[in-house]
XYZ file of C-alpha atoms in Angstrom:
649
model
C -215.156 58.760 2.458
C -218.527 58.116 4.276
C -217.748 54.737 5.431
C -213.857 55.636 6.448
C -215.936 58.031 8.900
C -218.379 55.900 10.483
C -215.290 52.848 10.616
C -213.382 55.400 12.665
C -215.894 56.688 15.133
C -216.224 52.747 15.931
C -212.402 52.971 16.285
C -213.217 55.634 18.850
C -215.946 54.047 20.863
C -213.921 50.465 20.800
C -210.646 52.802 22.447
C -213.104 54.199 24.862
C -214.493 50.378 26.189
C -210.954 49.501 26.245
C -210.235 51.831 29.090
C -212.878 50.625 30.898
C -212.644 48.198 34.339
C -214.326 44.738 34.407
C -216.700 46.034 36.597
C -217.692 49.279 34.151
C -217.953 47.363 31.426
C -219.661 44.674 33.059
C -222.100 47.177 34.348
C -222.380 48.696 30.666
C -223.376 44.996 29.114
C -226.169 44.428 32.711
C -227.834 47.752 31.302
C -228.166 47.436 27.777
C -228.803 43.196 28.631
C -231.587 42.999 26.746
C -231.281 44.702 23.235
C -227.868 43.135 23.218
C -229.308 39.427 23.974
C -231.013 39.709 20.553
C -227.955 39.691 18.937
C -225.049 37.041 18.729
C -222.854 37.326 21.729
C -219.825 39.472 21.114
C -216.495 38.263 21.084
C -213.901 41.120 20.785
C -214.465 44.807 21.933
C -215.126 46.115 18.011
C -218.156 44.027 17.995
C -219.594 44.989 21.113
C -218.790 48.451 19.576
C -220.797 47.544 16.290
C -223.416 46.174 18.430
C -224.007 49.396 20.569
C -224.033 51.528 17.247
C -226.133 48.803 15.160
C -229.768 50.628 14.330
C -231.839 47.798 15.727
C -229.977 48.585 18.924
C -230.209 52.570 18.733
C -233.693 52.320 18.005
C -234.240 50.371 21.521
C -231.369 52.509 23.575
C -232.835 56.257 22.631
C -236.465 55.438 23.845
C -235.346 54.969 27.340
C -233.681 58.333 27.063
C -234.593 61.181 29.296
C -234.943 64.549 27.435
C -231.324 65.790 28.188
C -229.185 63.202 27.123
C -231.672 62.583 23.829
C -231.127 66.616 23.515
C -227.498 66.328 23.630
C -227.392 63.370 21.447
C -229.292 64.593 18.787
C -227.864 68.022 18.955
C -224.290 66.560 18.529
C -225.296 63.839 15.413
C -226.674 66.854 13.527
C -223.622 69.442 14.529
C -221.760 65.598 13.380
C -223.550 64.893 10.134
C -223.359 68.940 8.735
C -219.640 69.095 9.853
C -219.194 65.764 7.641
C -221.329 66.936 4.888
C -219.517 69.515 4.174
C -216.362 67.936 4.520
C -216.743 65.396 1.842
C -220.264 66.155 0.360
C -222.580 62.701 -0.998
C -224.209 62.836 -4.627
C -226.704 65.654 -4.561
C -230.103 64.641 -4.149
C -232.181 63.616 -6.934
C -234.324 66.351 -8.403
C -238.270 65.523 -8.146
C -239.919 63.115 -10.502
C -236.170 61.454 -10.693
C -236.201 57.617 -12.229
C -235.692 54.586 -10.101
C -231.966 53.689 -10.767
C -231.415 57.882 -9.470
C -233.234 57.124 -6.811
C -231.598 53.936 -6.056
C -227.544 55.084 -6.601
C -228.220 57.793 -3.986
C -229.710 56.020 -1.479
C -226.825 53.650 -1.759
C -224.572 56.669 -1.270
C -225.159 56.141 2.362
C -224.891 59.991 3.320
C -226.697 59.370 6.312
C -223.410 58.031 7.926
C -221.298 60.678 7.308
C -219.784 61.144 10.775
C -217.355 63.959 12.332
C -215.650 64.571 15.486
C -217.744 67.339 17.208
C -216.600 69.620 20.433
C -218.497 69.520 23.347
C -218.661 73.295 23.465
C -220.451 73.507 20.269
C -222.839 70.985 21.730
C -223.627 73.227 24.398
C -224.118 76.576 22.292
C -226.560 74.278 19.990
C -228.844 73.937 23.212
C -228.105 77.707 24.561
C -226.082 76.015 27.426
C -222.733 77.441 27.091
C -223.029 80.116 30.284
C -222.563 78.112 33.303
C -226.259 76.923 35.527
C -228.516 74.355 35.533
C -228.727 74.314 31.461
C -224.744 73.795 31.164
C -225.240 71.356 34.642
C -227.893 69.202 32.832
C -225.812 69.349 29.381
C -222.513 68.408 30.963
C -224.103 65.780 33.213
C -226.116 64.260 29.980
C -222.933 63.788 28.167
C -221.211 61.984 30.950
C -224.304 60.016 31.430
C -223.945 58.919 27.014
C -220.044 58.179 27.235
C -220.522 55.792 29.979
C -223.702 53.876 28.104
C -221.955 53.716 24.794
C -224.176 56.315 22.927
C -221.101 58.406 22.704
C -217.370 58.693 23.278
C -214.362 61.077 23.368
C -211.468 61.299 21.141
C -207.890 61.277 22.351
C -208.235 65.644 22.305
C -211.400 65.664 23.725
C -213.901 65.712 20.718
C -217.026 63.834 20.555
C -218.052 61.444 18.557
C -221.717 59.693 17.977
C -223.788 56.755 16.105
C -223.709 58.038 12.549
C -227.452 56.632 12.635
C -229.214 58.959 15.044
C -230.236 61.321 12.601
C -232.349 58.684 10.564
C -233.928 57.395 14.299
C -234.462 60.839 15.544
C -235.883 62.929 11.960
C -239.416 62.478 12.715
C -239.432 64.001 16.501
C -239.449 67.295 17.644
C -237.758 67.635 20.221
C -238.482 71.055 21.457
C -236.269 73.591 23.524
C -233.760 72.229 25.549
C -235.353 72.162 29.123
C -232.600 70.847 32.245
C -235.591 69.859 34.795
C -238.624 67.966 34.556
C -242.094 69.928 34.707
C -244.241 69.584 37.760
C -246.628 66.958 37.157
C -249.645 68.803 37.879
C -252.042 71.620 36.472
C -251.161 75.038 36.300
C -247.491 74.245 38.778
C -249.955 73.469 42.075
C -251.723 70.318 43.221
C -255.028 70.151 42.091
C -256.534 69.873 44.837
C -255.279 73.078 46.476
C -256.417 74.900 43.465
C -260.062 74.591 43.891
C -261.790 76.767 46.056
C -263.229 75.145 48.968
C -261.575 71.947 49.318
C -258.894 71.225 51.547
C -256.621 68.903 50.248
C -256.095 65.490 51.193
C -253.714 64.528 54.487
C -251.605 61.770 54.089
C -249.404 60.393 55.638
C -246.160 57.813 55.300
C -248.053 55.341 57.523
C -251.102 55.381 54.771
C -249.082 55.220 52.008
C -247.220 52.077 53.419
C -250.639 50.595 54.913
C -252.462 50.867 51.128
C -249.457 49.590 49.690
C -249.428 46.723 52.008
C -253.451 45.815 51.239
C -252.333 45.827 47.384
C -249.430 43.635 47.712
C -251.390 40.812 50.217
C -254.585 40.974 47.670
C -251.885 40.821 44.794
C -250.344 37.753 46.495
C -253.645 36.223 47.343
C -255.133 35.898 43.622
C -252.070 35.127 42.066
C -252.004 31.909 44.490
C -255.640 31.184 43.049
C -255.223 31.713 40.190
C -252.048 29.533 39.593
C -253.496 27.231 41.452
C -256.553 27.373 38.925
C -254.420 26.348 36.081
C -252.414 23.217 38.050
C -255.676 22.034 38.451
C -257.316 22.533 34.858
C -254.723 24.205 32.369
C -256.149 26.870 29.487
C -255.953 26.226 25.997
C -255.000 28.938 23.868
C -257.296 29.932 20.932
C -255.257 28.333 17.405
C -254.882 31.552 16.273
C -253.165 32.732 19.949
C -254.558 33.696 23.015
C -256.693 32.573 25.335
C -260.224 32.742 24.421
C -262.568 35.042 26.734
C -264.406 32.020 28.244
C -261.016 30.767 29.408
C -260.406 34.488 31.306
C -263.308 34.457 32.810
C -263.089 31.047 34.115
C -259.892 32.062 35.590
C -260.731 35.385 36.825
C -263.774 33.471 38.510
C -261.115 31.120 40.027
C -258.601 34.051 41.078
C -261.628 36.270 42.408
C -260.108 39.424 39.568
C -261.707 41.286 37.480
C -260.877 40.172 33.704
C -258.316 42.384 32.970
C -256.464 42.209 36.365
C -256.495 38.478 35.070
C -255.044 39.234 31.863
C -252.385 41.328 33.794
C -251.623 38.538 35.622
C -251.426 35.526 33.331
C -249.011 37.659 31.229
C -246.586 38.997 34.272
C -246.525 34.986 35.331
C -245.559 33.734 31.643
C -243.182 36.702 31.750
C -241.568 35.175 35.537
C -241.184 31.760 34.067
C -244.283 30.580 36.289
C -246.036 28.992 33.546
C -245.491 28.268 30.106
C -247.468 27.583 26.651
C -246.868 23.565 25.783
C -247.941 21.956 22.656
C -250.261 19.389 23.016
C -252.540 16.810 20.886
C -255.465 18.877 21.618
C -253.839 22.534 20.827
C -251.139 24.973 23.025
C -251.993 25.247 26.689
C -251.124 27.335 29.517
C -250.414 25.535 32.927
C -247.516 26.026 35.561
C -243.478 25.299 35.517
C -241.583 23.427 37.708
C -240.730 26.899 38.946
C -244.125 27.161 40.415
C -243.043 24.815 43.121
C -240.566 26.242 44.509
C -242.227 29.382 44.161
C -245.022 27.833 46.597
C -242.079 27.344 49.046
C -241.488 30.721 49.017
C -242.340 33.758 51.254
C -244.507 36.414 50.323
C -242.275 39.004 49.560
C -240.158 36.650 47.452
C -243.627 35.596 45.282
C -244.018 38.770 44.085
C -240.572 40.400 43.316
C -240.473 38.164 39.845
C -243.669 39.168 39.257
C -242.812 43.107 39.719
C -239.368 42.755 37.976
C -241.450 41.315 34.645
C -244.013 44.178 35.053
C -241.578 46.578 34.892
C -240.175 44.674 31.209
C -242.965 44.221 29.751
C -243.550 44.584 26.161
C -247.316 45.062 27.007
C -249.756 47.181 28.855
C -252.079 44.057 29.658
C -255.096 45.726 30.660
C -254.970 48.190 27.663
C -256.850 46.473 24.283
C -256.838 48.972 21.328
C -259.979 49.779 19.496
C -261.501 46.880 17.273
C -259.547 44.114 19.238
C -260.759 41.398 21.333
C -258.924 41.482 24.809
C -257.061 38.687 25.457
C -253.563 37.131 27.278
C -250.673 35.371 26.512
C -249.435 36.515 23.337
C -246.129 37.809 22.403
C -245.933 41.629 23.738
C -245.205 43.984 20.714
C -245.263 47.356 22.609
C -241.613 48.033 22.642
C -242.421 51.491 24.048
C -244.363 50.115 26.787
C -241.514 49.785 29.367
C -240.166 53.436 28.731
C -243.715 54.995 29.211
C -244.141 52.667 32.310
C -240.838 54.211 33.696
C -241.403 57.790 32.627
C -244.769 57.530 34.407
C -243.192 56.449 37.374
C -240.736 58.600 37.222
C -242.924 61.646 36.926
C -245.625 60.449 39.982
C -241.943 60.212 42.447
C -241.645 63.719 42.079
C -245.120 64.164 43.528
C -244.982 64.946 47.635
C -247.233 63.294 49.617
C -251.087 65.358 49.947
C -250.267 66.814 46.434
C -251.048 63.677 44.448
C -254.423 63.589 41.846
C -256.544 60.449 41.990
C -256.309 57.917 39.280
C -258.114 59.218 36.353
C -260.868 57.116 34.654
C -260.424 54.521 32.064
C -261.447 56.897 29.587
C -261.156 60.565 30.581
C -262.905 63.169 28.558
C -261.314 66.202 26.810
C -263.338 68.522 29.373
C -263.046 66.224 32.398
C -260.769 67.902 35.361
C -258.966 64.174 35.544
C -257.920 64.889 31.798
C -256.466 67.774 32.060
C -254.265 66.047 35.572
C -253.528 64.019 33.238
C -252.545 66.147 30.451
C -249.847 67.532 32.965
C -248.649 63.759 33.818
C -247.765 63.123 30.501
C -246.384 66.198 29.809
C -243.874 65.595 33.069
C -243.300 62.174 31.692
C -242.723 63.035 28.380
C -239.227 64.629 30.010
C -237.913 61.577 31.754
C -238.818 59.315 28.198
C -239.668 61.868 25.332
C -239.812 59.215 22.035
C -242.115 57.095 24.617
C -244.518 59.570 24.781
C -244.554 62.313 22.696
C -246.776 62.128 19.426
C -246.889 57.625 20.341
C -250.557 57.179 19.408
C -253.290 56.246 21.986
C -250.616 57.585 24.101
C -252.993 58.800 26.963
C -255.343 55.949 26.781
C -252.505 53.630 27.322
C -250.794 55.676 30.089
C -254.554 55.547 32.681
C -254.419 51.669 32.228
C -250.706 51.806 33.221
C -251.132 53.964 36.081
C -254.293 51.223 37.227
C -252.137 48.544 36.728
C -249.617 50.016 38.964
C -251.964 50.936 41.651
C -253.181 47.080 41.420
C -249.889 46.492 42.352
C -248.837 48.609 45.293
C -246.327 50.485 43.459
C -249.086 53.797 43.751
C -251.311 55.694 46.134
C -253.072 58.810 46.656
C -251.249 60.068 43.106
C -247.817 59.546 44.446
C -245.338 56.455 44.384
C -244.996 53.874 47.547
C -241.712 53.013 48.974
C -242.427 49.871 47.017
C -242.868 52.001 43.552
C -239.504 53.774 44.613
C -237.880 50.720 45.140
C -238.983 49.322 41.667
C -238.279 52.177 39.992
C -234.758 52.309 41.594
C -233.576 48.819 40.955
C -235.919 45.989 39.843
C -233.804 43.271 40.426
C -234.048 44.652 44.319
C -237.661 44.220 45.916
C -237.088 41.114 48.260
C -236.096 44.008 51.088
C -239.085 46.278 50.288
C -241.502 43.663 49.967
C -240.412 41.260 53.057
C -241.276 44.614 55.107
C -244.768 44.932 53.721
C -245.746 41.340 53.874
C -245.255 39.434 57.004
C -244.350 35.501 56.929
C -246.624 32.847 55.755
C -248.479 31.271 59.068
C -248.144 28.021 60.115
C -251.245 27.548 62.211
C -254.936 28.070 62.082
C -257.081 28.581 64.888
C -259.702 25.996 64.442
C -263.819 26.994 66.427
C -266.571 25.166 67.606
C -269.086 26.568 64.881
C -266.328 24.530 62.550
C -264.555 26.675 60.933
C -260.425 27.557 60.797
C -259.248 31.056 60.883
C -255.786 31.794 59.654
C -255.045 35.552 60.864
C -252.890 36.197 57.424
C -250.966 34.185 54.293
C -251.229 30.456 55.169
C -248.486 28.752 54.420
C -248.679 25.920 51.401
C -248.717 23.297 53.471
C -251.511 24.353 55.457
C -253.411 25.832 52.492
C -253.189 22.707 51.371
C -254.486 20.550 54.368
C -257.316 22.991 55.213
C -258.325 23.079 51.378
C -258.294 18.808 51.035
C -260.525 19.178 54.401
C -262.857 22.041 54.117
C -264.302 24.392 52.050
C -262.632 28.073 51.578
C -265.691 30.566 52.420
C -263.819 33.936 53.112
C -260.954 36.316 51.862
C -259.543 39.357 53.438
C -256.940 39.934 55.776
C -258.302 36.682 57.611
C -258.334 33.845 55.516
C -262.020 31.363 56.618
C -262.460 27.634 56.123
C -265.229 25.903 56.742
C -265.586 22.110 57.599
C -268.368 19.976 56.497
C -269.345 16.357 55.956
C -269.062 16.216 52.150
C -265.226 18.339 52.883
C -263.818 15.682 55.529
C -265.598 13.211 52.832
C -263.184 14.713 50.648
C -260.467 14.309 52.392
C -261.057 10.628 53.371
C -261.315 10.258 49.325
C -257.915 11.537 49.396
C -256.694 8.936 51.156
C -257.003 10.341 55.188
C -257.931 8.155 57.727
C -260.246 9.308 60.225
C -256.811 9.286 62.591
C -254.343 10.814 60.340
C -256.328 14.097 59.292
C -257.627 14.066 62.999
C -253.276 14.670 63.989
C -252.504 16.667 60.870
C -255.378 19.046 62.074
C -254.422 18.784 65.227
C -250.611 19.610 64.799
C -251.183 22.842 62.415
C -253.719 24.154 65.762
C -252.644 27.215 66.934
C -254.103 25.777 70.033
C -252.675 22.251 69.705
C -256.275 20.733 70.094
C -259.692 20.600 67.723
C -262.793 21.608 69.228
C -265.504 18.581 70.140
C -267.899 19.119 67.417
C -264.831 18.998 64.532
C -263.892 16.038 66.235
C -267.143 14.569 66.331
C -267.553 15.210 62.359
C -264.617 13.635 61.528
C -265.437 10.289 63.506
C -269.123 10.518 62.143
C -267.720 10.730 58.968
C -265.537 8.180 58.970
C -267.690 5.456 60.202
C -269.993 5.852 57.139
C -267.210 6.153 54.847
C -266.262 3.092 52.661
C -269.468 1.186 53.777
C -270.123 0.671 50.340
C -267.204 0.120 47.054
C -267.472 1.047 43.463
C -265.514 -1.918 41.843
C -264.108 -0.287 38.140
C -265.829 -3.370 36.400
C -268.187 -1.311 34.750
C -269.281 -1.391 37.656
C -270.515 -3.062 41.086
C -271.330 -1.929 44.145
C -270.654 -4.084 47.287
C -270.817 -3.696 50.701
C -271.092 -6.183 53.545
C -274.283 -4.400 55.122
C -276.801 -6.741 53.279
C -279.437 -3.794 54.454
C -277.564 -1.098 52.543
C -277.797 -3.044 49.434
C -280.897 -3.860 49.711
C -281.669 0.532 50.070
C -279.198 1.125 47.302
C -281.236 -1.131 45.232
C -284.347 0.435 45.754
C -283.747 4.391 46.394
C -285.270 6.164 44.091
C -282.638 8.505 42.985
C -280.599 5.661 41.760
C -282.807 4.505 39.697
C -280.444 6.173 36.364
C -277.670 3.702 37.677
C -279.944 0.430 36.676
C -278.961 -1.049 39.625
C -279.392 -5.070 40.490
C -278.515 -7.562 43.412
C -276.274 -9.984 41.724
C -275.265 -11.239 45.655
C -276.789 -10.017 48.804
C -273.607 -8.078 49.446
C -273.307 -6.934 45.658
C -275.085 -5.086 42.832
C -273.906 -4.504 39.290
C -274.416 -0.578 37.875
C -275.416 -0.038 34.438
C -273.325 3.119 34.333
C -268.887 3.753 34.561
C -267.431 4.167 38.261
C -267.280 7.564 37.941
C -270.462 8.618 36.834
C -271.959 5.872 39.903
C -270.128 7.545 42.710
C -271.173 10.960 41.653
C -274.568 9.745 41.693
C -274.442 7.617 44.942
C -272.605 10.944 46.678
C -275.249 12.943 45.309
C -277.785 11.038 47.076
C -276.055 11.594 50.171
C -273.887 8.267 50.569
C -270.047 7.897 51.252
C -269.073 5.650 49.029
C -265.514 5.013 47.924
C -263.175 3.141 44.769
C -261.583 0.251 44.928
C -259.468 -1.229 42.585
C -259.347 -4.929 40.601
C -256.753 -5.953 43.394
C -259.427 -5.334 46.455
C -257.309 -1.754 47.893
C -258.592 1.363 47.998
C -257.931 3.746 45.056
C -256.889 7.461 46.619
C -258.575 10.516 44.729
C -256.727 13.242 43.994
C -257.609 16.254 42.017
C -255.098 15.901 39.173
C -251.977 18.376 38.938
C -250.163 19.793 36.120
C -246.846 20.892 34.738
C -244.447 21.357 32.329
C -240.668 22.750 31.402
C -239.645 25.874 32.908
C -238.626 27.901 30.165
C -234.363 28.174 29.707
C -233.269 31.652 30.842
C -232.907 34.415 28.140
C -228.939 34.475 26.831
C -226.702 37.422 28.390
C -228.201 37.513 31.783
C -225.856 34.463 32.928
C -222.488 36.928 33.788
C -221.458 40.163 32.527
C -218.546 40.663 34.765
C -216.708 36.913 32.720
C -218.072 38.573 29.608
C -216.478 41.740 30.078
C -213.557 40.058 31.504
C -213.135 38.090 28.156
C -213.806 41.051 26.251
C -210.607 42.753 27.765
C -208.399 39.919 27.629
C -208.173 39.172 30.951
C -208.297 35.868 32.542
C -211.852 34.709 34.397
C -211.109 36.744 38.581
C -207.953 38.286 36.895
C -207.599 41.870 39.185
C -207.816 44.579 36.448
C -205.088 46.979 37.155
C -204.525 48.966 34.437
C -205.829 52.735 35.132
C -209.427 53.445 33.496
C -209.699 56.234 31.440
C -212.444 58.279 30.753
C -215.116 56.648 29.111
């Protein structure tokens, strides 16, 4: 009798996706994208149905449930369950101290899916809702808000009917009085600030809000450059039992100018974009960058960070956040399925916070009597509204919701305790920050203005190409709004390694001038340079030096600080090294020569720092199109026009 219930409240909820259009089913499948990905891809209505009911699915749906619709939910699977109970009652439970095969025979009873139709009007007396106002406006609009994700659907006369499984998901929370709006998220229902005597609080304005934003998003865009470029250059292995060691962060963090857990923030938000990936290699897994990197160089600003944003806001992590007795580390597999909701219930909660009302972050670790725990206190108690099972008796729940709230302040989404137009815009749609962001960060210059104390000042984000010249020819020395490069004989040395000629770095300079000329004394190094460069070859024969200045052999021979090389005239325009090429041209550069390498065949070898890359990572299934999926789901052929009349949902 149990069973025959649950099969036909799937009956109802496959009638109710029947009635839908295309596009509202296609927008039901884009919503619930990801718990349904982790399960094999439907192919008739009843087992999208069976899908949406499934526990594994429940258990990920009701955590990104605000406090009405979980209200209503559970209020109508217990009015459900009773109704059914009593209907066609399961084996009574066993009486204390029962034996196993008791135990056993009524578990497999299955009571727990006893299901009956239920009236929305009983609903609504369960919650005290039933006189009309905001209660019986939050109730109503909750119930609408269920039908149309799946959680719940009407009968042919009106009755509702619910996941026979909510009970089991929902026994352990209590979910309190039924409350229509969210709390104020602040102490006592006034800002903080205005409730001290004394101090005035804060002013501030749109203009600040967008200008802090702004500095976030150009720092954020500025180390994740470095630090991606970090790993092309030398990729990190991961420990063998997963993760990257800590010498391996702070090498990074060193290279991306972050603090260590901004790092660990990052490396996981860029393995979450597709930007790099782990590869098994002889040596162990490493992390280094995708083909996806590339193009992401190509990019503009704005467009470099939206992935990153959209896989912040997914996350099955709070990066920055290491419980207590673990070593903090990146790049392992995020098992914080509550993480997203309490990212978007904190969010949620700091929107409703006007400008000048807002509470600074709190500390890392606020204390019980600290006025920045009890702000906080409040927060989560506002929060808890918008994502109740998220919050709400989760363990280390507080400590985990500060480093959330610092992560998104590292990334422009909050300021001054309120959100940005960039956190509204996440919050709103993720999959929609190209428009936001292109107005906070301006395009990628193409031109640096280059001064006579040699240096090159790009006013902004270079561009890759030009990041990329200046950093082959001279040595980054500043960060900030202005972006400093300095030039200096062992840089253009570098360069000419590279494979530059004096002439060709002299026009690539030249043509990425703002002024469309190089001062004298950048000119002059380059020329200097030049002429001294190559004087002298490192064959790879383990290994000579020649050169036809007979004088500089005879200097190499006898300099002092060459004397580790074992160096001997075997010509008078060659000498043999006791030690590989490599190790003799760091020595001979050391002691201030210009040497360079040249191969068996007589040409010049070009030096390049070396550049890695692997796979980019194939996209998740079920994010490829809903609108075909729903299309085939209906029966309808692929840009069919649905015209049959949608019913209610």
């Amino acid at each position: 009798m149990t069973s025959l219930k649950a099969v036909e409240g799937l009956d109802t909820l496959t009638r109710s996706l029947a009635q839908r259009t295309p596009e509202q089913l296609a927008a039901l499948l884009s919503r619930h994208a990801e718990p349904l990905a982790r399960k094999p891809a439907p192919t008739q209505l009843r087992g999208l149905a069976g899908a949406l009911w499934s526990y594994e699915t429940l258990h990920h749906l009701v955590l990104h449930l605000d406090h009405p619709r979980l209200q209503v939910l559970a209020a109508a699977a217990r009015i459900s369950q009773d109704r059914a109970a009593r209907a066609a009652p399961g084996p009574a439970a066993p009486a204390p101290g029962a034996d196993h095969q008791s135990l056993m025979a009524h578990r497999l009873s299955f009571p727990h899916l006893a299901t009956a139709p239920v009236p929305p009007e009983d609903v609504y007396a369960a919650l005290g809702a039933t006189p009309p106002g905001p209660a019986r406006t939050a109730a109503e609009t909750a119930l609408r808000s269920l039908c149309d994700d799946g959680l719940a659907a009407l009968t042919e006369d009106g009755t509702l009917v619910v996941p026979p499984r909510v009970p089991q998901l929902l026994a352990a929370h209590d979910l309190g009085p039924f409350t229509p709006a969210a709390p104020w998220p602040a102490s006592g229902g006034t800002p903080p600030a205005t409730a001290r005597p004394g101090i005035r609080p804060a002013v501030v304005t749109p203009a600040a809000l967008h200008d802090e934003s702004r500095a976030a998003a150009a720092t954020l865009a500025a180390t994740v450059d470095r630090l991606l470029s970090a790993l092309a250059t030398q990729p990190a292995a991961l420990r063998k039992s997963g993760g990257l060691a800590v010498r391996e962060i702070r090498r990074l963090a060193g290279a991306a100018g972050a603090t260590e857990p901004q790092t660990r923030l990052l490396l996981d938000l860029t393995l979450a974009a597709g930007l790099i990936a782990l590869t098994r290699t002889p040596a162990g897994i490493t992390a280094l960058p995708t083909g996806a990197y590339d193009d992401w160089l190509t990019r503009p600003p704005g467009e470099r960070l939206a992935p990153l944003l959209t896989a912040w806001s997914a996350l099955w992590a709070v990066p920055t956040h290491t419980p207590f007795g673990e070593t903090a580390t990146a790049l392992v597999r995020g098992e914080d399925r509550y993480a997203p909701a309490l990212r978007h219930a904190l969010l949620a909660a700091l929107a409703a916070v006007p400008l000048g009302a807002g509470s600074p972050l709190p500390p890392q670790a606020p204390g019980p009597e600290d006025g920045a725990g009890t702000t906080l206190q409040s927060l989560l108690r506002a929060a808890a509204w918008y994502r109740p099972l998220a919050v709400t008796g989760q363990p280390t729940a507080a400590d985990r919701a500060v480093h959330t709230l610092h992560e998104a302040a590292y990334l422009g989404l909050t300021a001054h305790g309120t959100l940005t137009p960039l956190g509204h815009a996440l919050r709103t749609d993720p999959q929609a920050l190209d428009e936001p962001l292109r107005d906070l960060l301006p395009p990628l210059l193409e031109q640096a203005h280059f001064q006579a104390d040699l240096t090159a000042v790009v006013p902004g984000r270079p561009a890759a190409a030009l990041a990329g010249l200046l950093a082959a020819a001279a040595d980054r020395e500043s960060e900030g709004h202005a972006v400093t490069w300095r030039f200096t004989p062992a840089s253009v040395r570098r360069a000419l390694d590279a494979g530059h000629t004096a002439h060709s770095l002299r026009d690539d300079l030249t043509a990425a001038s703002a002024t469309g000329a190089l001062p004298q004394p950048l000119d002059y190094l380059i020329q200097d340079t030049a002429r001294t460069h190559g004087r002298m070859r490192v064959l790879p024969t383990a290994c000579c030096i020649r050169s036809d200045d007979t004088a500089l052999i005879g200097e190499l021979a006898a300099h002092r600080a060459l004397r580790d090389l074992g160096l001997r005239a075997i010509a008078p325009t060659v000498l043999v090294s006791g030690r590989p090429p490599a190790a003799t041209l760091e020595a001979l550069r050391a002691a201030g020569y210009a040497p360079t390498l040249e191969s068996d065949t007589g040409t010049t070898t070009v030096e390049r720092l070396p550049t890695h890359r692997t796979k980019t990572p194939a996209a998740p299934r079920g994010t490829g199109a809903p609108l075909a999926l729903a299309q085939r789901l209906l029966g309808l052929p692929a840009g069919a026009p649905h015209t049959t009349e949608a019913g209610s949902p």
